Coordinates of C-alpha atoms in Angstrom, one line a residue:
X1 CA 37.4 -57.8 -13.2
X2 CA 37.2 -54.1 -14.1
X3 CA 34.6 -52.4 -16.1
X4 CA 35.7 -49.9 -18.8
X5 CA 34.2 -46.5 -18.4
X6 CA 33.0 -45.0 -21.6
X7 CA 34.8 -41.9 -22.6
X8 CA 32.9 -38.7 -23.0
X9 CA 33.8 -35.6 -24.9
X10 CA 33.3 -33.0 -22.2
X11 CA 34.6 -30.2 -24.4
X12 CA 32.0 -31.0 -27.1
X13 CA 29.2 -31.0 -24.5
X14 CA 30.4 -27.6 -23.2
X15 CA 30.6 -26.1 -26.7
X16 CA 27.1 -27.3 -27.4
X17 CA 25.8 -25.8 -24.2
X18 CA 27.3 -22.4 -24.9
X19 CA 26.5 -22.3 -28.6
X20 CA 25.2 -18.9 -29.8
X21 CA 21.4 -18.7 -29.8
X22 CA 19.2 -17.0 -32.3
X23 CA 18.1 -13.5 -31.5
X24 CA 14.6 -12.8 -30.2
X25 CA 13.5 -11.2 -33.4
X26 CA 14.6 -13.2 -36.5
X27 CA 16.5 -10.5 -38.5
X28 CA 19.9 -10.4 -40.2
X29 CA 22.4 -8.6 -38.0
X30 CA 22.9 -5.8 -40.6
X31 CA 19.2 -5.2 -41.0
X32 CA 18.7 -5.3 -37.2
X33 CA 21.4 -2.7 -36.7
X34 CA 20.0 -0.4 -39.5
X35 CA 16.5 -0.7 -38.0
X36 CA 17.7 0.2 -34.6
X37 CA 19.6 3.2 -35.9
X38 CA 16.6 4.4 -37.9
X39 CA 14.3 4.0 -34.9
X40 CA 16.6 5.9 -32.6
X41 CA 16.9 8.7 -35.2
X42 CA 13.1 8.8 -35.5
X43 CA 12.8 9.1 -31.7
X44 CA 15.4 11.9 -31.6
X45 CA 13.6 13.8 -34.4
X46 CA 10.3 13.5 -32.6
X47 CA 11.7 15.5 -29.6
X48 CA 11.9 18.6 -31.8
X49 CA 8.1 18.4 -32.4
X50 CA 5.3 19.3 -30.0
X51 CA 4.2 16.4 -27.8
X52 CA 1.0 18.0 -26.4
X53 CA -1.2 21.0 -27.2
X54 CA -1.4 22.7 -23.8
X55 CA 1.2 23.8 -21.3
X56 CA -0.8 22.4 -18.4
X57 CA 1.5 19.5 -18.4
X58 CA 4.7 20.5 -16.7
X59 CA 7.7 21.2 -18.9
X60 CA 5.9 23.0 -21.7
X61 CA 6.1 20.3 -24.4
X62 CA 4.1 22.4 -26.9
X63 CA 7.1 24.1 -28.5
X64 CA 8.3 22.9 -31.9
X65 CA 12.0 23.0 -32.6
X66 CA 13.1 23.3 -29.0
X67 CA 13.0 20.2 -26.7
X68 CA 12.1 20.7 -23.1
X69 CA 11.4 18.8 -20.0
X70 CA 11.0 15.1 -20.6
X71 CA 11.7 15.5 -24.3
X72 CA 15.3 16.3 -23.3
X73 CA 15.6 12.9 -21.6
X74 CA 14.3 11.1 -24.7
X75 CA 16.7 13.1 -26.8
X76 CA 19.7 12.1 -24.7
X77 CA 18.7 8.5 -24.6
X78 CA 18.2 8.3 -28.4
X79 CA 21.5 10.1 -29.0
X80 CA 23.3 7.6 -26.8
X81 CA 21.6 4.7 -28.6
X82 CA 22.7 6.1 -32.0
X83 CA 26.3 6.4 -30.8
X84 CA 26.3 2.7 -29.7
X85 CA 24.8 1.7 -33.0
X86 CA 27.4 3.6 -35.0
X87 CA 30.2 2.1 -32.8
X88 CA 28.9 -1.3 -33.9
X89 CA 29.6 -0.4 -37.5
X90 CA 33.3 0.0 -36.7
X91 CA 33.4 3.7 -37.5
X92 CA 36.8 5.1 -36.7
X93 CA 36.9 7.1 -33.5
X94 CA 33.8 5.5 -31.9
X95 CA 35.3 2.1 -31.1
X96 CA 36.3 3.3 -27.6
X97 CA 32.6 3.5 -26.7
X98 CA 32.0 -0.3 -26.6
X99 CA 35.1 -2.1 -25.4
X100 CA 33.0 -4.7 -23.6
X101 CA 30.4 -5.4 -26.3
X102 CA 28.5 -3.6 -29.1
X103 CA 25.0 -5.1 -28.9
X104 CA 24.0 -5.3 -25.2
X105 CA 24.5 -1.5 -24.7
X106 CA 22.3 -0.9 -27.8
X107 CA 19.4 -3.0 -26.4
X108 CA 19.6 -1.5 -22.9
X109 CA 19.8 2.2 -24.1
X110 CA 16.9 1.5 -26.5
X111 CA 14.8 0.1 -23.7
X112 CA 15.6 3.3 -21.7
X113 CA 14.3 5.5 -24.6
X114 CA 11.2 3.4 -24.9
X115 CA 10.6 3.5 -21.1
X116 CA 11.0 7.3 -20.8
X117 CA 8.9 8.0 -23.9
X118 CA 6.2 5.6 -23.0
X119 CA 6.1 7.0 -19.4
X120 CA 5.8 10.5 -20.8
X121 CA 3.0 9.6 -23.1
X122 CA 1.1 7.8 -20.3
X123 CA 1.6 10.7 -17.9
X124 CA 0.2 13.2 -20.5
X125 CA -2.8 11.0 -21.2
X126 CA -3.5 10.5 -17.5
X127 CA -3.1 14.1 -16.4
X128 CA -4.9 15.7 -19.4
X129 CA -7.6 13.1 -19.9
X130 CA -6.8 10.7 -22.7
X131 CA -4.6 9.9 -25.7
X132 CA -6.3 12.7 -27.7
X133 CA -4.0 15.2 -25.9
X134 CA -0.9 13.8 -27.6
X135 CA 0.5 15.7 -30.5
X136 CA 2.3 14.0 -33.5
X137 CA 5.8 14.5 -32.0
X138 CA 5.0 12.1 -29.1
X139 CA 3.8 9.5 -31.5
X140 CA 6.9 9.9 -33.7
X141 CA 9.2 9.4 -30.7
X142 CA 7.1 6.6 -29.3
X143 CA 7.0 4.6 -32.6
X144 CA 10.7 5.3 -33.2
X145 CA 11.6 4.0 -29.7
X146 CA 9.5 0.9 -30.2
X147 CA 11.2 0.3 -33.6
X148 CA 14.6 0.7 -32.1
X149 CA 13.9 -1.9 -29.4
X150 CA 12.6 -4.4 -32.0
X151 CA 15.7 -3.9 -34.1
X152 CA 17.9 -4.2 -31.0
X153 CA 16.2 -7.5 -30.2
X154 CA 17.3 -8.8 -33.6
X155 CA 21.0 -8.2 -32.9
X156 CA 23.0 -11.2 -31.8
X157 CA 24.2 -11.5 -28.2
X158 CA 27.7 -10.3 -27.4
X159 CA 28.6 -13.7 -25.9
X160 CA 27.2 -17.2 -26.1
X161 CA 24.3 -18.3 -23.9
X162 CA 25.0 -20.8 -21.2
X163 CA 21.9 -22.8 -22.0
X164 CA 20.9 -24.9 -25.0
X165 CA 17.8 -22.9 -25.9
X166 CA 17.7 -22.0 -29.5
X167 CA 15.7 -18.8 -29.2
X168 CA 15.5 -17.0 -25.8
X169 CA 12.5 -15.0 -24.7
X170 CA 12.4 -11.3 -24.3
X171 CA 13.2 -11.4 -20.6
X172 CA 16.0 -13.9 -21.1
X173 CA 17.6 -11.7 -23.7
X174 CA 17.4 -8.7 -21.5
X175 CA 18.8 -10.6 -18.5
X176 CA 21.6 -11.9 -20.8
X177 CA 22.4 -8.3 -21.8
X178 CA 23.3 -7.6 -18.2
X179 CA 26.2 -10.1 -18.4
X180 CA 28.3 -8.6 -21.1
X181 CA 31.9 -9.9 -21.5
X182 CA 34.9 -8.2 -19.9
X183 CA 36.5 -5.4 -21.9
X184 CA 40.0 -6.0 -23.2
X185 CA 43.0 -4.2 -22.0
X186 CA 43.0 -0.6 -23.1
X187 CA 45.9 1.0 -24.9
X188 CA 48.2 2.8 -22.5
X189 CA 47.9 6.6 -22.6
X190 CA 50.1 9.3 -21.2
X191 CA 49.4 10.1 -17.6
X192 CA 48.0 13.5 -18.3
X193 CA 45.5 12.1 -20.7
X194 CA 44.4 9.5 -18.2
X195 CA 44.0 12.2 -15.6
X196 CA 41.9 14.3 -18.0
X197 CA 39.7 11.2 -18.6
X198 CA 39.2 10.8 -14.8
X199 CA 38.3 14.5 -14.5
X200 CA 35.9 14.3 -17.4
X201 CA 34.2 11.3 -15.8
X202 CA 33.7 13.1 -12.5
X203 CA 32.5 16.1 -14.4
X204 CA 29.8 14.1 -16.1
X205 CA 28.8 12.5 -12.8
X206 CA 28.5 15.9 -11.2
X207 CA 26.3 17.2 -14.0
X208 CA 24.0 14.1 -13.9
X209 CA 23.7 14.3 -10.1
X210 CA 23.0 18.1 -10.1
X211 CA 20.4 17.6 -12.9
X212 CA 18.7 14.9 -10.8
X213 CA 18.5 17.1 -7.7
X214 CA 17.5 20.1 -9.7
X215 CA 14.4 18.4 -11.3
X216 CA 11.5 20.7 -10.4
X217 CA 8.5 18.3 -10.7
X218 CA 7.9 14.6 -10.0
X219 CA 7.2 13.6 -13.6
X220 CA 10.6 14.9 -14.7
X221 CA 12.4 13.1 -11.8
X222 CA 10.7 9.8 -12.6
X223 CA 11.7 10.1 -16.3
X224 CA 15.2 11.0 -15.1
X225 CA 15.4 7.8 -13.0
X226 CA 14.3 5.7 -16.0
X227 CA 16.8 7.3 -18.3
X228 CA 19.6 7.2 -15.7
X229 CA 19.0 3.6 -14.7
X230 CA 19.1 2.2 -18.3
X231 CA 21.8 4.6 -19.4
X232 CA 24.1 3.7 -16.5
X233 CA 23.5 0.0 -17.1
X234 CA 24.2 0.4 -20.8
X235 CA 27.4 2.3 -20.2
X236 CA 28.4 -0.3 -17.7
X237 CA 27.8 -3.2 -20.1
X238 CA 29.7 -1.3 -22.8
X239 CA 32.8 -1.6 -20.6
X240 CA 33.3 2.1 -20.1
X241 CA 33.0 2.1 -16.4
X242 CA 35.4 -0.8 -16.0
X243 CA 37.9 1.1 -18.1
X244 CA 37.4 4.2 -15.9
X245 CA 37.7 2.0 -12.8
X246 CA 41.0 0.8 -14.0
X247 CA 42.2 4.3 -14.5
X248 CA 41.0 5.4 -11.0
X249 CA 42.7 2.4 -9.4
X250 CA 45.9 3.5 -11.2
X251 CA 45.6 7.1 -10.0
X252 CA 43.9 6.7 -6.6
X253 CA 45.1 10.0 -5.1
X254 CA 44.1 11.9 -8.3
X255 CA 40.7 10.2 -8.2
X256 CA 40.0 11.2 -4.6
X257 CA 41.0 14.7 -5.3
X258 CA 38.8 14.9 -8.4
X259 CA 35.9 13.5 -6.5
X260 CA 36.1 16.1 -3.8
X261 CA 36.7 18.9 -6.2
X262 CA 33.5 17.8 -8.1
X263 CA 31.6 17.7 -4.7
X264 CA 32.9 21.2 -3.8
X265 CA 31.6 22.6 -7.1
X266 CA 28.1 21.2 -6.4
X267 CA 26.6 24.1 -4.3
X268 CA 27.9 26.6 -6.9
X269 CA 25.9 24.9 -9.6
X270 CA 22.6 25.3 -7.7
X271 CA 20.4 28.4 -7.8
X272 CA 17.9 27.0 -5.4
X273 CA 18.8 26.8 -1.7
X274 CA 16.5 23.8 -1.2
X275 CA 18.7 21.7 -3.5
X276 CA 21.8 22.6 -1.5
X277 CA 20.0 21.6 1.6
X278 CA 19.2 18.2 0.1
X279 CA 22.9 17.8 -0.8
X280 CA 23.9 18.6 2.8
X281 CA 21.4 16.0 4.2
X282 CA 22.6 13.5 1.7
X283 CA 26.2 13.9 3.0
X284 CA 25.0 13.5 6.6
X285 CA 23.2 10.3 5.6
X286 CA 26.1 9.1 3.6
X287 CA 28.6 9.7 6.3
X288 CA 26.6 7.8 8.9
X289 CA 26.2 5.0 6.3
X290 CA 29.9 4.9 5.9
X291 CA 30.3 4.6 9.6
X292 CA 27.8 1.7 9.7
X293 CA 29.9 0.1 6.9
X294 CA 32.7 -0.3 9.4
X295 CA 30.4 -2.3 11.6
X296 CA 28.5 -4.3 9.0
X297 CA 30.8 -4.2 5.9
X298 CA 34.2 -4.8 7.5
X299 CA 33.4 -6.5 10.8
X300 CA 30.2 -8.3 9.7
X301 CA 28.2 -7.2 12.8
X302 CA 24.5 -6.8 12.0
X303 CA 23.5 -3.6 13.9
X304 CA 19.8 -2.7 13.6
X305 CA 19.9 0.3 16.1
X306 CA 22.7 2.3 14.5
X307 CA 20.7 5.5 14.1
X308 CA 20.8 5.8 18.0
X309 CA 24.5 6.8 17.7
X310 CA 23.6 9.6 15.3
X311 CA 21.0 10.7 17.9
X312 CA 23.5 10.6 20.7
X313 CA 25.8 12.9 18.8
X314 CA 23.0 15.3 17.8
X315 CA 21.6 15.5 21.4
X316 CA 25.0 16.0 22.9
X317 CA 25.8 18.8 20.5
X318 CA 22.4 20.4 21.0
X319 CA 22.8 20.5 24.7
X320 CA 26.1 22.3 24.6
X321 CA 25.6 24.6 21.6
X322 CA 23.8 27.4 23.4
X323 CA 20.1 26.6 22.7
X324 CA 17.7 28.6 25.0
X325 CA 15.8 25.3 25.6
X326 CA 18.9 23.4 26.6
X327 CA 18.7 22.1 30.2
X328 CA 22.5 22.4 30.6
X329 CA 22.8 26.0 29.5
X330 CA 26.3 25.7 28.0
X331 CA 27.6 27.2 24.8
X332 CA 30.7 25.5 23.6
X333 CA 32.7 26.6 20.6
X334 CA 32.3 24.6 17.4
X335 CA 35.3 22.3 17.9
X336 CA 34.3 21.5 21.5
X337 CA 30.7 20.7 20.5
X338 CA 32.0 18.4 17.7
X339 CA 34.3 16.6 20.2
X340 CA 31.5 16.3 22.7
X341 CA 29.1 14.7 20.3
X342 CA 31.7 12.3 18.9
X343 CA 32.9 11.3 22.4
X344 CA 29.4 10.8 23.7
X345 CA 28.6 8.5 20.8
X346 CA 31.8 6.6 21.3
X347 CA 31.1 6.0 25.0
X348 CA 27.5 5.0 24.2
X349 CA 28.9 2.5 21.6
X350 CA 31.3 1.0 24.2
X351 CA 28.5 0.8 26.8
X352 CA 26.2 -1.0 24.3
X353 CA 28.9 -3.2 22.7
X354 CA 30.7 -4.5 25.9
X355 CA 27.8 -6.6 27.1
X356 CA 26.3 -7.6 23.7
X357 CA 29.2 -8.3 21.3
X358 CA 29.7 -11.8 22.7
X359 CA 26.4 -12.6 20.8
X360 CA 26.4 -13.5 17.1
X361 CA 24.1 -13.3 14.2
X362 CA 20.4 -12.8 14.7
X363 CA 20.8 -12.5 18.5
X364 CA 23.1 -9.5 18.1
X365 CA 20.7 -7.9 15.6
X366 CA 17.8 -8.3 18.0
X367 CA 19.8 -6.8 21.0
X368 CA 21.0 -3.8 18.9
X369 CA 17.5 -3.2 17.7
X370 CA 16.3 -3.1 21.3
X371 CA 19.0 -0.7 22.3
X372 CA 18.1 1.6 19.4
X373 CA 14.5 1.7 20.6
X374 CA 15.5 2.2 24.2
X375 CA 17.5 5.3 23.2
X376 CA 14.5 6.8 21.5
X377 CA 12.1 6.0 24.3
X378 CA 14.6 7.3 26.9
X379 CA 14.9 10.7 25.1
X380 CA 11.2 10.9 25.0
X381 CA 10.8 10.2 28.7
X382 CA 13.5 12.7 29.9
X383 CA 10.8 15.4 30.0
X384 CA 10.5 16.3 33.7
X385 CA 7.4 14.1 34.2
X386 CA 8.5 10.5 33.4
X387 CA 12.1 11.3 34.3
X388 CA 14.5 14.2 34.8
X389 CA 14.1 17.2 32.6
X390 CA 17.1 16.8 30.3
X391 CA 15.9 16.5 26.7
X392 CA 12.5 18.3 26.8
X393 CA 10.7 15.1 25.9
X394 CA 8.9 14.8 22.6
X395 CA 9.4 18.5 22.0
X396 CA 13.1 18.0 21.7
X397 CA 15.7 20.7 21.8
X398 CA 14.8 23.5 19.3
X399 CA 16.4 26.8 18.4
X400 CA 19.9 25.5 18.0
X401 CA 22.0 28.4 16.9
X402 CA 24.1 28.3 13.7
X403 CA 27.8 27.5 13.9
X404 CA 30.5 30.1 13.8
X405 CA 33.9 28.9 12.7
X406 CA 36.8 31.4 13.0
X407 CA 34.4 34.3 12.7
X408 CA 32.6 32.7 9.7
X409 CA 28.9 32.5 10.5
X410 CA 27.5 29.5 8.6
X411 CA 23.9 30.8 9.0
X412 CA 24.5 33.9 6.9
X413 CA 24.9 33.9 3.1
X414 CA 28.4 34.8 1.8
X415 CA 29.7 35.9 -1.5
X416 CA 32.4 33.5 -2.8
X417 CA 33.9 34.2 -6.2
X418 CA 30.9 36.1 -7.4
X419 CA 28.5 33.4 -6.3
X420 CA 26.2 33.7 -3.2
X421 CA 26.8 30.7 -0.9
X422 CA 23.7 30.3 1.1
X423 CA 23.3 28.8 4.6
X424 CA 22.6 25.3 3.1
X425 CA 25.7 25.7 0.9
X426 CA 27.8 26.6 4.0
X427 CA 26.7 23.5 5.9
X428 CA 27.1 21.4 2.7
X429 CA 30.8 22.3 2.5
X430 CA 31.3 21.7 6.3
X431 CA 29.7 18.3 6.0
X432 CA 31.9 17.6 2.9
X433 CA 34.9 18.2 5.1
X434 CA 33.6 15.8 7.7
X435 CA 32.9 13.2 4.9
X436 CA 36.5 13.5 3.7
X437 CA 37.7 12.8 7.3
X438 CA 35.4 9.8 7.6
X439 CA 36.5 8.5 4.2
X440 CA 40.1 8.8 5.2
X441 CA 39.5 7.0 8.5
X442 CA 37.6 4.2 6.8
X443 CA 40.2 3.8 4.1
X444 CA 43.1 3.7 6.6
X445 CA 41.3 1.3 8.9
X446 CA 40.3 -1.1 6.1
X447 CA 43.9 -1.3 4.8
X448 CA 45.5 -1.8 8.2
X449 CA 46.1 -4.9 10.3
X450 CA 42.9 -4.2 12.2
X451 CA 40.9 -4.0 9.0
X452 CA 42.2 -7.3 7.8
X453 CA 41.4 -8.8 11.2
X454 CA 37.8 -7.4 10.9
X455 CA 37.4 -9.1 7.5
X456 CA 38.7 -12.3 9.0
X457 CA 36.1 -12.1 11.7
X458 CA 33.4 -11.3 9.2
X459 CA 34.2 -14.3 7.1
X460 CA 34.7 -16.9 9.9
X461 CA 35.0 -15.7 13.5
X462 CA 35.8 -19.2 14.8
X463 CA 38.7 -19.6 12.3
X464 CA 39.9 -16.0 13.1
X465 CA 39.9 -16.8 16.8
X466 CA 41.8 -20.0 16.2
X467 CA 44.5 -17.9 14.4
X468 CA 45.0 -15.8 17.5
X469 CA 42.7 -12.8 16.7
X470 CA 41.0 -11.4 19.8
X471 CA 37.5 -11.3 18.3
X472 CA 35.7 -9.5 21.2
X473 CA 38.2 -6.7 21.5
X474 CA 38.3 -6.0 17.7
X475 CA 34.5 -6.1 17.4
X476 CA 34.2 -3.7 20.3
X477 CA 36.7 -1.4 18.5
X478 CA 34.7 -1.6 15.3
X479 CA 31.5 -0.8 17.2
X480 CA 33.2 2.2 19.0
X481 CA 34.7 3.6 15.8
X482 CA 31.4 3.3 13.9
X483 CA 29.5 5.0 16.8
X484 CA 32.1 7.8 16.9
X485 CA 31.8 8.5 13.1
X486 CA 28.0 8.6 13.4
X487 CA 28.2 11.0 16.4
X488 CA 30.5 13.3 14.3
X489 CA 27.8 13.6 11.6
X490 CA 25.1 14.0 14.3
X491 CA 26.7 17.2 15.6
X492 CA 26.3 18.8 12.1
X493 CA 22.8 17.4 11.7
X494 CA 21.6 19.1 14.9
X495 CA 22.6 22.5 13.6
X496 CA 21.4 22.0 10.0
X497 CA 17.9 21.0 11.2
X498 CA 17.8 23.6 14.0
X499 CA 16.3 21.0 16.4
X500 CA 16.5 17.4 17.5
X501 CA 13.5 15.3 18.5
X502 CA 13.2 11.6 19.4
X503 CA 11.0 10.9 16.3
X504 CA 14.0 11.5 14.1
X505 CA 15.8 8.4 15.3
X506 CA 13.5 5.4 14.6
X507 CA 14.2 2.0 13.3
X508 CA 12.1 2.3 10.2
X509 CA 10.1 5.1 8.5
X510 CA 9.4 6.7 5.2
X511 CA 11.9 9.5 5.8
X512 CA 15.6 8.8 6.3
X513 CA 17.8 8.6 8.2
X514 CA 16.7 5.6 10.2
X515 CA 18.3 2.3 11.0
X516 CA 16.6 0.4 8.2
X517 CA 17.5 3.0 5.5
X518 CA 21.1 3.1 6.8
X519 CA 21.5 -0.6 6.6
X520 CA 19.8 -0.7 3.2
X521 CA 22.2 2.1 1.9
X522 CA 25.2 -0.1 2.9
X523 CA 23.8 -3.2 1.2
X524 CA 22.5 -1.3 -1.8
X525 CA 25.8 0.4 -2.4
X526 CA 28.1 -2.4 -1.6
X527 CA 29.4 -3.6 1.8
X528 CA 33.0 -3.1 2.5
X529 CA 33.6 -0.4 -0.1
X530 CA 34.0 3.4 0.2
X531 CA 31.9 4.6 -2.8
X532 CA 29.2 2.0 -2.3
X533 CA 27.5 3.4 0.9
X534 CA 27.9 7.0 -0.4
X535 CA 26.0 6.1 -3.6
X536 CA 23.4 4.0 -1.8
X537 CA 22.8 6.8 0.7
X538 CA 22.5 9.4 -2.0
X539 CA 19.9 7.3 -3.9
X540 CA 17.9 6.4 -0.8
X541 CA 17.7 10.0 0.4
X542 CA 17.2 11.7 -2.9
X543 CA 14.4 9.4 -4.2
X544 CA 12.0 9.9 -1.2
X545 CA 12.8 13.6 -1.2
X546 CA 11.8 14.0 -4.8
X547 CA 8.8 11.6 -4.7
X548 CA 7.0 13.0 -1.7
X549 CA 3.6 12.7 -3.6
X550 CA 4.0 8.9 -3.3
X551 CA 4.5 9.0 0.5
X552 CA 1.8 6.3 1.1
X553 CA 3.6 3.8 -1.2
X554 CA 7.2 4.6 -0.6
X555 CA 7.9 1.8 1.8
X556 CA 6.1 -0.7 -0.5
X557 CA 8.2 0.4 -3.5
X558 CA 11.3 0.4 -1.3
X559 CA 10.7 -3.2 -0.3
X560 CA 10.0 -4.3 -3.9
X561 CA 13.2 -2.5 -5.1
X562 CA 15.2 -4.3 -2.4
X563 CA 13.8 -7.7 -3.4
X564 CA 14.7 -7.1 -7.0
X565 CA 18.2 -5.9 -6.0
X566 CA 18.8 -9.0 -3.9
X567 CA 17.7 -11.2 -6.7
X568 CA 19.7 -9.7 -9.5
X569 CA 22.6 -7.9 -7.8
X570 CA 23.1 -9.2 -4.3
X571 CA 26.6 -7.8 -4.1
X572 CA 25.4 -4.2 -4.4
X573 CA 25.9 -1.5 -7.0
X574 CA 29.6 -1.1 -6.2
X575 CA 31.0 -4.5 -5.1
X576 CA 34.4 -5.6 -4.3
X577 CA 36.0 -8.6 -5.8
X578 CA 35.3 -10.8 -2.8
X579 CA 31.5 -10.2 -3.0
X580 CA 31.4 -10.8 -6.7
X581 CA 33.1 -14.2 -6.2
X582 CA 30.8 -15.0 -3.4
X583 CA 27.5 -14.3 -5.1
X584 CA 28.4 -15.2 -8.7
X585 CA 30.3 -17.8 -10.6
X586 CA 34.0 -17.1 -10.5
X587 CA 34.8 -17.7 -14.1
X588 CA 38.2 -18.9 -13.1
X589 CA 40.2 -20.6 -15.9
X590 CA 42.4 -22.8 -13.7
X591 CA 39.7 -25.3 -12.6
X592 CA 40.6 -28.7 -14.0
X593 CA 38.1 -30.5 -16.2
X594 CA 36.1 -33.4 -14.9
X595 CA 37.8 -36.3 -16.7
X596 CA 36.7 -40.0 -16.6
X597 CA 38.7 -42.6 -14.7
X598 CA 41.5 -44.3 -16.8
X599 CA 41.1 -47.9 -17.9
X600 CA 41.4 -50.4 -15.1
X601 CA 40.9 -47.9 -12.3
X602 CA 38.3 -48.9 -9.7
X603 CA 38.4 -45.8 -7.6
X604 CA 40.7 -43.3 -5.7
X605 CA 42.8 -44.8 -2.9
X606 CA 43.3 -42.9 0.3
X607 CA 46.7 -41.3 0.8
X608 CA 49.1 -43.7 2.5
X609 CA 46.9 -46.8 1.9

């Protein structure tokens, strides 16, 4: 006797679960949009009024009719919010701003305006001694930003909620705004127009990056971080970055050329030599992170002592570059010093990898961590007392002379196209050339048979071995290649910093580069990608360099930021498709529905029974 299974309407249940929920603030959509636009306009108008009565607060916010300092950031955020609001009205010529959704970008950009304005008002009150130091302009922008956020919370969501709650909370609505729908396919444009769009995108990116490095005081940099974070998220949820990504994938060679042209232009946009030096160090850090991406991102080998390879290249170059304190007393030309540093790191990588790469997982991580510390301690002990006098111990190798390439002395300023290129600018351009070489090596390796074998080992080494892949040999190759790329960057780092010391190559510390920051840069940016580690390294180097007044709390804030990132974006800022599918729901449409058994069926028989 069989029991009839009652039929269920699964589609009805799904529709009920994804029904649109009411907004956080109960307002009609038209009224909510109008309130948001009015609040944004009010915040924008307030930036043309004085925010404080004294110029003791940096940025001189006392001038009426001329925004300055943090006022400019509020002005930019309010203008962006207004554009998103007007796009939601369907105004002709603005529809391209929001191909992925019209309401989520409005809420995120309005939150950015409120965050920047609120931070500025709090900073003025804290530094000058109370709210009494705020002029009417600050209150106008603050009230306008708050009104804009309340209006944005009254806008309906761009897509249905996946829960049955009738009215989500504030945090639930914000979190839902981070999952905007995919933008539709854009209208095909002529190739020249698409190339111009790519060039404009990189031009905007260069301007934002140069502005962030050029911030002259910590308050402005913190405000820049708030505005940039919310603005970037809003532009992403609007669908603009995905449209740009589609164009860059279509014109890959043009994209790479545009990226490096924009990078070449950077030192010519800086009037302060210190900012060009930060750019050069960011490229060194980013290049080493990209080399670590070969080991961690492609081959899946957790290396916690990778900074030792950077140190090997730096020490090898310092010993043969003509420093008076060098125990060897050699002075190789530039190309020979570079090859020496890269070869020394490669040999060191093979020596470490050969006995350890048969380990997996946590055991490999612990062993590499030990080797990284052994390198630092060894360099410290080669001082003539604890061991042979090779590295001068804790004093390191100072007075490393500047490089000279084909008669071009990188330590002397040069006039290029009417602009003085300083020492830091010279080394920045040299390091940019090395970065281009490393990017090319990484890209070719990832797309080759060896790269696909690395990915197979990363996903399941046992299955890869069963398919005929020599896991040990390929892991050793990844280790050696990553070490060689790090040594390449180390040769330039030794000359940029004039000296090398053992303390520069620790596992963790508040100043990059170190192994922990390098690994965090790869994870933060996105493992297995090219642009991910570059972006992650730039952020992790730039933020500590600009927030030196928070040195005691940098590691605490760094840990908190990593926890938030792992919670809400574990695939990194720039993730490939594989990582997105691994950490999030796939959203595939070809998965069959769960249907009940037909009448009379008692179960599923085994094949062949």
